[in-house]
């Protein structure tokens, strides 16, 4: 593996994947909408075909979950058509493609961790388009689908940055306590991504940081580790009616990581601590 293309380089994950590749002496070319609008099939074909890439790591996406409920076509264009445009060229060139998906492909019923090959049944438009993107990627022989959740990275906005801001501005926050999942630190994920892409252990994986929590518990830990005295009130999702329905159970099994000999990501509290050191 000498040269890879990374889409969504201006986002949280794409940024960290390019950084990690550089540490491993793999040439990573990062592109975003300016260099390669993934909804433009011709441009996608030109960029990928002319770059002599050994793999494509596809981090670009429409990630505005609530906005997707009203802008269904625009979201589908990026997450489904955009993903197909890349998949088609990767298939023709016979190079592997890595795609990032989400816990939102599941309906969140029950309390058992979702296994990688469980039936998918998304509850909202974003989840549906990410699921349809998975179907496009599954057309390839050489693909990785990595489902992640509650993503945070240096390069972009996320729950942690929002909590720190609200905590500072208001001194108190109300946070939902009935959605359980695991945060994913892009710095940790990027290492796994680079471990994986040099192998032929294709398939579907879950790769969040270890351990589970509710958003309320996540917020409490953020303020504790940041040394901020903020009152956090646990509330039900019904208190904050969002446009897009969220799954209540986002626990993710790591069976496929274990089976294929990949390291699980560190505990989420540890990831949070390292992240806060970077941004505070
Ligand atoms: N964030 C989460 O909590 C989360 C959870 C589960 C899974 N994921 C998945 O993980 C992956 C990485 O997420 P992330 O948080 O790093 O995303 P992000 O920060 O939102 O970055 C996505 C990047 O893709 C770009 N993009 C949007 N439309 C594009 C287009 N037509 N052509 C080219 N680039 C385009 C975005 O540009 P603009 O900013 O200008 O739109 C942005 O720079 C995505 O596949 C996402 O679906 C994310």
PDB file of N, CA and C in Angstrom, residues 72-153:
ATOM      1  N   UNK A  72     -34.230  15.323   2.020  1.00  0.00           N
ATOM      2  CA  UNK A  72     -34.003  13.904   1.741  1.00  0.00           C
ATOM      3  C   UNK A  72     -33.181  13.698   0.464  1.00  0.00           C
ATOM      4  N   UNK A  73     -33.568  14.392  -0.603  1.00  0.00           N
ATOM      5  CA  UNK A  73     -32.896  14.180  -1.892  1.00  0.00           C
ATOM      6  C   UNK A  73     -31.435  14.625  -1.837  1.00  0.00           C
ATOM      7  N   UNK A  74     -31.212  15.773  -1.187  1.00  0.00           N
ATOM      8  CA  UNK A  74     -29.840  16.301  -1.096  1.00  0.00           C
ATOM      9  C   UNK A  74     -28.961  15.351  -0.288  1.00  0.00           C
ATOM     10  N   UNK A  75     -29.506  14.820   0.783  1.00  0.00           N
ATOM     11  CA  UNK A  75     -28.751  13.891   1.636  1.00  0.00           C
ATOM     12  C   UNK A  75     -28.463  12.588   0.879  1.00  0.00           C
ATOM     13  N   UNK A  76     -29.489  12.087   0.167  1.00  0.00           N
ATOM     14  CA  UNK A  76     -29.305  10.838  -0.576  1.00  0.00           C
ATOM     15  C   UNK A  76     -28.275  11.013  -1.694  1.00  0.00           C
ATOM     16  N   UNK A  77     -28.283  12.181  -2.295  1.00  0.00           N
ATOM     17  CA  UNK A  77     -27.349  12.451  -3.391  1.00  0.00           C
ATOM     18  C   UNK A  77     -25.898  12.265  -2.912  1.00  0.00           C
ATOM     19  N   UNK A  78     -25.607  12.770  -1.725  1.00  0.00           N
ATOM     20  CA  UNK A  78     -24.236  12.667  -1.197  1.00  0.00           C
ATOM     21  C   UNK A  78     -23.973  11.252  -0.673  1.00  0.00           C
ATOM     22  N   UNK A  79     -24.855  10.763   0.197  1.00  0.00           N
ATOM     23  CA  UNK A  79     -24.554   9.511   0.910  1.00  0.00           C
ATOM     24  C   UNK A  79     -24.753   8.243   0.076  1.00  0.00           C
ATOM     25  N   UNK A  80     -25.655   8.314  -0.894  1.00  0.00           N
ATOM     26  CA  UNK A  80     -25.898   7.114  -1.712  1.00  0.00           C
ATOM     27  C   UNK A  80     -25.260   7.270  -3.100  1.00  0.00           C
ATOM     28  N   UNK A  81     -25.667   8.314  -3.841  1.00  0.00           N
ATOM     29  CA  UNK A  81     -25.123   8.485  -5.197  1.00  0.00           C
ATOM     30  C   UNK A  81     -23.613   8.728  -5.137  1.00  0.00           C
ATOM     31  N   UNK A  82     -23.192   9.567  -4.187  1.00  0.00           N
ATOM     32  CA  UNK A  82     -21.762   9.872  -4.039  1.00  0.00           C
ATOM     33  C   UNK A  82     -20.964   8.618  -3.738  1.00  0.00           C
ATOM     34  N   UNK A  83     -21.484   7.805  -2.854  1.00  0.00           N
ATOM     35  CA  UNK A  83     -20.805   6.553  -2.491  1.00  0.00           C
ATOM     36  C   UNK A  83     -20.773   5.601  -3.693  1.00  0.00           C
ATOM     37  N   UNK A  84     -21.877   5.537  -4.432  1.00  0.00           N
ATOM     38  CA  UNK A  84     -21.914   4.676  -5.629  1.00  0.00           C
ATOM     39  C   UNK A  84     -20.885   5.133  -6.657  1.00  0.00           C
ATOM     40  N   UNK A  85     -20.782   6.456  -6.843  1.00  0.00           N
ATOM     41  CA  UNK A  85     -19.815   6.974  -7.826  1.00  0.00           C
ATOM     42  C   UNK A  85     -18.406   6.474  -7.516  1.00  0.00           C
ATOM     43  N   UNK A  86     -18.063   6.460  -6.245  1.00  0.00           N
ATOM     44  CA  UNK A  86     -16.721   5.997  -5.850  1.00  0.00           C
ATOM     45  C   UNK A  86     -16.628   4.469  -5.997  1.00  0.00           C
ATOM     46  N   UNK A  87     -17.661   3.776  -5.550  1.00  0.00           N
ATOM     47  CA  UNK A  87     -17.641   2.298  -5.570  1.00  0.00           C
ATOM     48  C   UNK A  87     -17.472   1.760  -6.989  1.00  0.00           C
ATOM     49  N   UNK A  88     -18.172   2.370  -7.926  1.00  0.00           N
ATOM     50  CA  UNK A  88     -18.120   1.905  -9.322  1.00  0.00           C
ATOM     51  C   UNK A  88     -16.684   1.973  -9.862  1.00  0.00           C
ATOM     52  N   UNK A  89     -16.004   3.085  -9.576  1.00  0.00           N
ATOM     53  CA  UNK A  89     -14.641   3.249 -10.095  1.00  0.00           C
ATOM     54  C   UNK A  89     -13.675   2.294  -9.375  1.00  0.00           C
ATOM     55  N   UNK A  90     -13.857   2.152  -8.061  1.00  0.00           N
ATOM     56  CA  UNK A  90     -12.989   1.216  -7.315  1.00  0.00           C
ATOM     57  C   UNK A  90     -13.148  -0.196  -7.857  1.00  0.00           C
ATOM     58  N   UNK A  91     -14.369  -0.547  -8.193  1.00  0.00           N
ATOM     59  CA  UNK A  91     -14.621  -1.898  -8.725  1.00  0.00           C
ATOM     60  C   UNK A  91     -13.918  -2.084 -10.073  1.00  0.00           C
ATOM     61  N   UNK A  92     -14.044  -1.081 -10.923  1.00  0.00           N
ATOM     62  CA  UNK A  92     -13.406  -1.157 -12.245  1.00  0.00           C
ATOM     63  C   UNK A  92     -11.893  -1.280 -12.122  1.00  0.00           C
ATOM     64  N   UNK A  93     -11.328  -0.516 -11.178  1.00  0.00           N
ATOM     65  CA  UNK A  93      -9.864  -0.508 -11.014  1.00  0.00           C
ATOM     66  C   UNK A  93      -9.388  -1.664 -10.134  1.00  0.00           C
ATOM     67  N   UNK A  94     -10.353  -2.373  -9.536  1.00  0.00           N
ATOM     68  CA  UNK A  94     -10.056  -3.496  -8.642  1.00  0.00           C
ATOM     69  C   UNK A  94      -9.192  -3.061  -7.447  1.00  0.00           C
ATOM     70  N   UNK A  95      -9.565  -1.907  -6.860  1.00  0.00           N
ATOM     71  CA  UNK A  95      -8.867  -1.454  -5.638  1.00  0.00           C
ATOM     72  C   UNK A  95      -9.862  -1.450  -4.471  1.00  0.00           C
ATOM     73  N   UNK A  96      -9.390  -1.673  -3.240  1.00  0.00           N
ATOM     74  CA  UNK A  96     -10.308  -1.698  -2.096  1.00  0.00           C
ATOM     75  C   UNK A  96     -10.874  -0.324  -1.762  1.00  0.00           C
ATOM     76  N   UNK A  97     -12.097  -0.356  -1.237  1.00  0.00           N
ATOM     77  CA  UNK A  97     -12.764   0.873  -0.789  1.00  0.00           C
ATOM     78  C   UNK A  97     -13.166   0.688   0.664  1.00  0.00           C
ATOM     79  N   UNK A  98     -12.913   1.725   1.465  1.00  0.00           N
ATOM     80  CA  UNK A  98     -13.354   1.697   2.860  1.00  0.00           C
ATOM     81  C   UNK A  98     -14.444   2.742   3.048  1.00  0.00           C
ATOM     82  N   UNK A  99     -15.536   2.334   3.673  1.00  0.00           N
ATOM     83  CA  UNK A  99     -16.710   3.206   3.846  1.00  0.00           C
ATOM     84  C   UNK A  99     -17.082   3.237   5.318  1.00  0.00           C
ATOM     85  N   UNK A 100     -17.461   4.421   5.799  1.00  0.00           N
ATOM     86  CA  UNK A 100     -17.839   4.550   7.213  1.00  0.00           C
ATOM     87  C   UNK A 100     -19.344   4.659   7.330  1.00  0.00           C
ATOM     88  N   UNK A 101     -19.887   3.815   8.190  1.00  0.00           N
ATOM     89  CA  UNK A 101     -21.325   3.847   8.393  1.00  0.00           C
ATOM     90  C   UNK A 101     -21.616   4.091   9.871  1.00  0.00           C
ATOM     91  N   UNK A 102     -22.808   3.795  10.296  1.00  0.00           N
ATOM     92  CA  UNK A 102     -23.287   4.316  11.565  1.00  0.00           C
ATOM     93  C   UNK A 102     -24.169   3.324  12.326  1.00  0.00           C
ATOM     94  N   UNK A 103     -24.235   3.517  13.629  1.00  0.00           N
ATOM     95  CA  UNK A 103     -25.190   2.764  14.461  1.00  0.00           C
ATOM     96  C   UNK A 103     -26.630   3.054  14.019  1.00  0.00           C
ATOM     97  N   UNK A 104     -26.843   4.163  13.313  1.00  0.00           N
ATOM     98  CA  UNK A 104     -28.209   4.534  12.897  1.00  0.00           C
ATOM     99  C   UNK A 104     -28.770   3.615  11.805  1.00  0.00           C
ATOM    100  N   UNK A 105     -27.981   2.648  11.331  1.00  0.00           N
ATOM    101  CA  UNK A 105     -28.573   1.664  10.392  1.00  0.00           C
ATOM    102  C   UNK A 105     -29.443   0.669  11.160  1.00  0.00           C
ATOM    103  N   UNK A 106     -29.321   0.639  12.499  1.00  0.00           N
ATOM    104  CA  UNK A 106     -30.131  -0.275  13.321  1.00  0.00           C
ATOM    105  C   UNK A 106     -31.289   0.494  13.960  1.00  0.00           C
ATOM    106  N   UNK A 107     -32.324  -0.263  14.370  1.00  0.00           N
ATOM    107  CA  UNK A 107     -33.501   0.424  14.913  1.00  0.00           C
ATOM    108  C   UNK A 107     -33.417   0.713  16.407  1.00  0.00           C
ATOM    109  N   UNK A 108     -32.353   0.216  17.072  1.00  0.00           N
ATOM    110  CA  UNK A 108     -32.152   0.569  18.472  1.00  0.00           C
ATOM    111  C   UNK A 108     -33.033  -0.164  19.458  1.00  0.00           C
ATOM    112  N   UNK A 109     -33.713  -1.221  19.002  1.00  0.00           N
ATOM    113  CA  UNK A 109     -34.552  -2.005  19.919  1.00  0.00           C
ATOM    114  C   UNK A 109     -33.672  -2.823  20.868  1.00  0.00           C
ATOM    115  N   UNK A 110     -34.194  -3.127  22.058  1.00  0.00           N
ATOM    116  CA  UNK A 110     -33.530  -4.043  22.989  1.00  0.00           C
ATOM    117  C   UNK A 110     -32.301  -3.452  23.651  1.00  0.00           C
ATOM    118  N   UNK A 111     -31.519  -4.354  24.274  1.00  0.00           N
ATOM    119  CA  UNK A 111     -30.320  -3.881  24.993  1.00  0.00           C
ATOM    120  C   UNK A 111     -29.070  -4.660  24.602  1.00  0.00           C
ATOM    121  N   UNK A 112     -29.233  -5.606  23.684  1.00  0.00           N
ATOM    122  CA  UNK A 112     -28.102  -6.450  23.278  1.00  0.00           C
ATOM    123  C   UNK A 112     -27.257  -5.690  22.242  1.00  0.00           C
ATOM    124  N   UNK A 113     -25.911  -5.792  22.340  1.00  0.00           N
ATOM    125  CA  UNK A 113     -25.085  -5.130  21.324  1.00  0.00           C
ATOM    126  C   UNK A 113     -25.385  -5.645  19.914  1.00  0.00           C
ATOM    127  N   UNK A 114     -25.459  -4.728  18.955  1.00  0.00           N
ATOM    128  CA  UNK A 114     -25.717  -5.097  17.557  1.00  0.00           C
ATOM    129  C   UNK A 114     -24.494  -5.784  16.982  1.00  0.00           C
ATOM    130  N   UNK A 115     -24.741  -6.936  16.332  1.00  0.00           N
ATOM    131  CA  UNK A 115     -23.631  -7.612  15.651  1.00  0.00           C
ATOM    132  C   UNK A 115     -23.515  -7.063  14.236  1.00  0.00           C
ATOM    133  N   UNK A 116     -22.338  -7.246  13.668  1.00  0.00           N
ATOM    134  CA  UNK A 116     -22.013  -6.631  12.381  1.00  0.00           C
ATOM    135  C   UNK A 116     -22.973  -7.065  11.268  1.00  0.00           C
ATOM    136  N   UNK A 117     -23.436  -8.316  11.314  1.00  0.00           N
ATOM    137  CA  UNK A 117     -24.288  -8.786  10.216  1.00  0.00           C
ATOM    138  C   UNK A 117     -25.755  -8.897  10.637  1.00  0.00           C
ATOM    139  N   UNK A 118     -26.151  -8.205  11.731  1.00  0.00           N
ATOM    140  CA  UNK A 118     -27.567  -8.152  12.118  1.00  0.00           C
ATOM    141  C   UNK A 118     -28.373  -7.424  11.051  1.00  0.00           C
ATOM    142  N   UNK A 119     -29.681  -7.687  11.073  1.00  0.00           N
ATOM    143  CA  UNK A 119     -30.549  -7.041  10.089  1.00  0.00           C
ATOM    144  C   UNK A 119     -30.587  -5.526  10.327  1.00  0.00           C
ATOM    145  N   UNK A 120     -30.523  -4.782   9.241  1.00  0.00           N
ATOM    146  CA  UNK A 120     -30.511  -3.323   9.355  1.00  0.00           C
ATOM    147  C   UNK A 120     -31.917  -2.770   9.163  1.00  0.00           C
ATOM    148  N   UNK A 121     -32.262  -1.801   9.987  1.00  0.00           N
ATOM    149  CA  UNK A 121     -33.597  -1.219   9.901  1.00  0.00           C
ATOM    150  C   UNK A 121     -33.545   0.217  10.426  1.00  0.00           C
ATOM    151  N   UNK A 122     -33.094   1.152   9.572  1.00  0.00           N
ATOM    152  CA  UNK A 122     -32.871   2.531  10.046  1.00  0.00           C
ATOM    153  C   UNK A 122     -34.164   3.249  10.424  1.00  0.00           C
ATOM    154  N   UNK A 123     -34.052   4.172  11.392  1.00  0.00           N
ATOM    155  CA  UNK A 123     -35.215   4.906  11.889  1.00  0.00           C
ATOM    156  C   UNK A 123     -35.343   6.295  11.272  1.00  0.00           C
ATOM    157  N   UNK A 124     -34.264   6.786  10.652  1.00  0.00           N
ATOM    158  CA  UNK A 124     -34.330   8.161  10.127  1.00  0.00           C
ATOM    159  C   UNK A 124     -33.674   8.228   8.739  1.00  0.00           C
ATOM    160  N   UNK A 125     -33.839   9.376   8.094  1.00  0.00           N
ATOM    161  CA  UNK A 125     -33.386   9.538   6.693  1.00  0.00           C
ATOM    162  C   UNK A 125     -31.869   9.361   6.586  1.00  0.00           C
ATOM    163  N   UNK A 126     -31.123  10.000   7.485  1.00  0.00           N
ATOM    164  CA  UNK A 126     -29.656   9.859   7.460  1.00  0.00           C
ATOM    165  C   UNK A 126     -29.273   8.381   7.551  1.00  0.00           C
ATOM    166  N   UNK A 127     -29.868   7.673   8.523  1.00  0.00           N
ATOM    167  CA  UNK A 127     -29.572   6.239   8.701  1.00  0.00           C
ATOM    168  C   UNK A 127     -29.917   5.441   7.459  1.00  0.00           C
ATOM    169  N   UNK A 128     -31.043   5.791   6.844  1.00  0.00           N
ATOM    170  CA  UNK A 128     -31.466   5.082   5.634  1.00  0.00           C
ATOM    171  C   UNK A 128     -30.459   5.295   4.498  1.00  0.00           C
ATOM    172  N   UNK A 129     -29.998   6.546   4.343  1.00  0.00           N
ATOM    173  CA  UNK A 129     -29.054   6.808   3.245  1.00  0.00           C
ATOM    174  C   UNK A 129     -27.691   6.149   3.515  1.00  0.00           C
ATOM    175  N   UNK A 130     -27.284   6.086   4.788  1.00  0.00           N
ATOM    176  CA  UNK A 130     -26.014   5.411   5.099  1.00  0.00           C
ATOM    177  C   UNK A 130     -26.153   3.906   4.839  1.00  0.00           C
ATOM    178  N   UNK A 131     -27.336   3.357   5.136  1.00  0.00           N
ATOM    179  CA  UNK A 131     -27.620   1.949   4.846  1.00  0.00           C
ATOM    180  C   UNK A 131     -27.573   1.700   3.333  1.00  0.00           C
ATOM    181  N   UNK A 132     -28.212   2.586   2.582  1.00  0.00           N
ATOM    182  CA  UNK A 132     -28.194   2.430   1.120  1.00  0.00           C
ATOM    183  C   UNK A 132     -26.774   2.569   0.581  1.00  0.00           C
ATOM    184  N   UNK A 133     -25.976   3.407   1.227  1.00  0.00           N
ATOM    185  CA  UNK A 133     -24.552   3.519   0.870  1.00  0.00           C
ATOM    186  C   UNK A 133     -23.836   2.198   1.125  1.00  0.00           C
ATOM    187  N   UNK A 134     -24.169   1.541   2.232  1.00  0.00           N
ATOM    188  CA  UNK A 134     -23.569   0.226   2.520  1.00  0.00           C
ATOM    189  C   UNK A 134     -23.878  -0.750   1.384  1.00  0.00           C
ATOM    190  N   UNK A 135     -25.124  -0.717   0.913  1.00  0.00           N
ATOM    191  CA  UNK A 135     -25.524  -1.645  -0.158  1.00  0.00           C
ATOM    192  C   UNK A 135     -24.695  -1.403  -1.424  1.00  0.00           C
ATOM    193  N   UNK A 136     -24.393  -0.136  -1.699  1.00  0.00           N
ATOM    194  CA  UNK A 136     -23.564   0.185  -2.871  1.00  0.00           C
ATOM    195  C   UNK A 136     -22.148  -0.383  -2.701  1.00  0.00           C
ATOM    196  N   UNK A 137     -21.594  -0.232  -1.511  1.00  0.00           N
ATOM    197  CA  UNK A 137     -20.221  -0.677  -1.255  1.00  0.00           C
ATOM    198  C   UNK A 137     -20.148  -2.209  -1.272  1.00  0.00           C
ATOM    199  N   UNK A 138     -21.232  -2.844  -0.841  1.00  0.00           N
ATOM    200  CA  UNK A 138     -21.254  -4.313  -0.820  1.00  0.00           C
ATOM    201  C   UNK A 138     -21.222  -4.936  -2.216  1.00  0.00           C
ATOM    202  N   UNK A 139     -21.352  -4.106  -3.249  1.00  0.00           N
ATOM    203  CA  UNK A 139     -21.239  -4.611  -4.627  1.00  0.00           C
ATOM    204  C   UNK A 139     -19.790  -4.955  -4.990  1.00  0.00           C
ATOM    205  N   UNK A 140     -18.847  -4.444  -4.202  1.00  0.00           N
ATOM    206  CA  UNK A 140     -17.428  -4.683  -4.495  1.00  0.00           C
ATOM    207  C   UNK A 140     -16.975  -6.023  -3.910  1.00  0.00           C
ATOM    208  N   UNK A 141     -15.872  -6.540  -4.457  1.00  0.00           N
ATOM    209  CA  UNK A 141     -15.265  -7.722  -3.829  1.00  0.00           C
ATOM    210  C   UNK A 141     -14.368  -7.291  -2.681  1.00  0.00           C
ATOM    211  N   UNK A 142     -13.749  -6.105  -2.841  1.00  0.00           N
ATOM    212  CA  UNK A 142     -12.780  -5.649  -1.841  1.00  0.00           C
ATOM    213  C   UNK A 142     -13.325  -4.418  -1.124  1.00  0.00           C
ATOM    214  N   UNK A 143     -14.070  -4.654  -0.050  1.00  0.00           N
ATOM    215  CA  UNK A 143     -14.598  -3.499   0.680  1.00  0.00           C
ATOM    216  C   UNK A 143     -14.485  -3.690   2.186  1.00  0.00           C
ATOM    217  N   UNK A 144     -14.345  -2.554   2.872  1.00  0.00           N
ATOM    218  CA  UNK A 144     -14.474  -2.507   4.329  1.00  0.00           C
ATOM    219  C   UNK A 144     -15.637  -1.565   4.632  1.00  0.00           C
ATOM    220  N   UNK A 145     -16.564  -2.019   5.460  1.00  0.00           N
ATOM    221  CA  UNK A 145     -17.585  -1.114   5.999  1.00  0.00           C
ATOM    222  C   UNK A 145     -17.315  -1.037   7.498  1.00  0.00           C
ATOM    223  N   UNK A 146     -17.060   0.173   7.995  1.00  0.00           N
ATOM    224  CA  UNK A 146     -16.781   0.333   9.422  1.00  0.00           C
ATOM    225  C   UNK A 146     -17.876   1.198  10.035  1.00  0.00           C
ATOM    226  N   UNK A 147     -18.658   0.596  10.933  1.00  0.00           N
ATOM    227  CA  UNK A 147     -19.716   1.391  11.586  1.00  0.00           C
ATOM    228  C   UNK A 147     -19.172   2.017  12.862  1.00  0.00           C
ATOM    229  N   UNK A 148     -19.427   3.315  12.980  1.00  0.00           N
ATOM    230  CA  UNK A 148     -18.940   4.071  14.125  1.00  0.00           C
ATOM    231  C   UNK A 148     -20.104   4.877  14.699  1.00  0.00           C
ATOM    232  N   UNK A 149     -19.893   5.585  15.796  1.00  0.00           N
ATOM    233  CA  UNK A 149     -20.997   6.313  16.426  1.00  0.00           C
ATOM    234  C   UNK A 149     -20.461   7.462  17.264  1.00  0.00           C
ATOM    235  N   UNK A 150     -21.265   8.481  17.467  1.00  0.00           N
ATOM    236  CA  UNK A 150     -20.953   9.566  18.410  1.00  0.00           C
ATOM    237  C   UNK A 150     -19.507  10.051  18.220  1.00  0.00           C
ATOM    238  N   UNK A 151     -19.209  10.439  16.993  1.00  0.00           N
ATOM    239  CA  UNK A 151     -17.826  10.719  16.589  1.00  0.00           C
ATOM    240  C   UNK A 151     -17.309  12.057  17.139  1.00  0.00           C
ATOM    241  N   UNK A 152     -16.082  12.062  17.617  1.00  0.00           N
ATOM    242  CA  UNK A 152     -15.432  13.329  17.960  1.00  0.00           C
ATOM    243  C   UNK A 152     -13.987  13.330  17.481  1.00  0.00           C
ATOM    244  N   UNK A 153     -13.575  14.499  16.954  1.00  0.00           N
ATOM    245  CA  UNK A 153     -12.211  14.674  16.471  1.00  0.00           C
ATOM    246  C   UNK A 153     -11.825  16.129  16.643  1.00  0.00           C
TER     247      UNK A 153
END
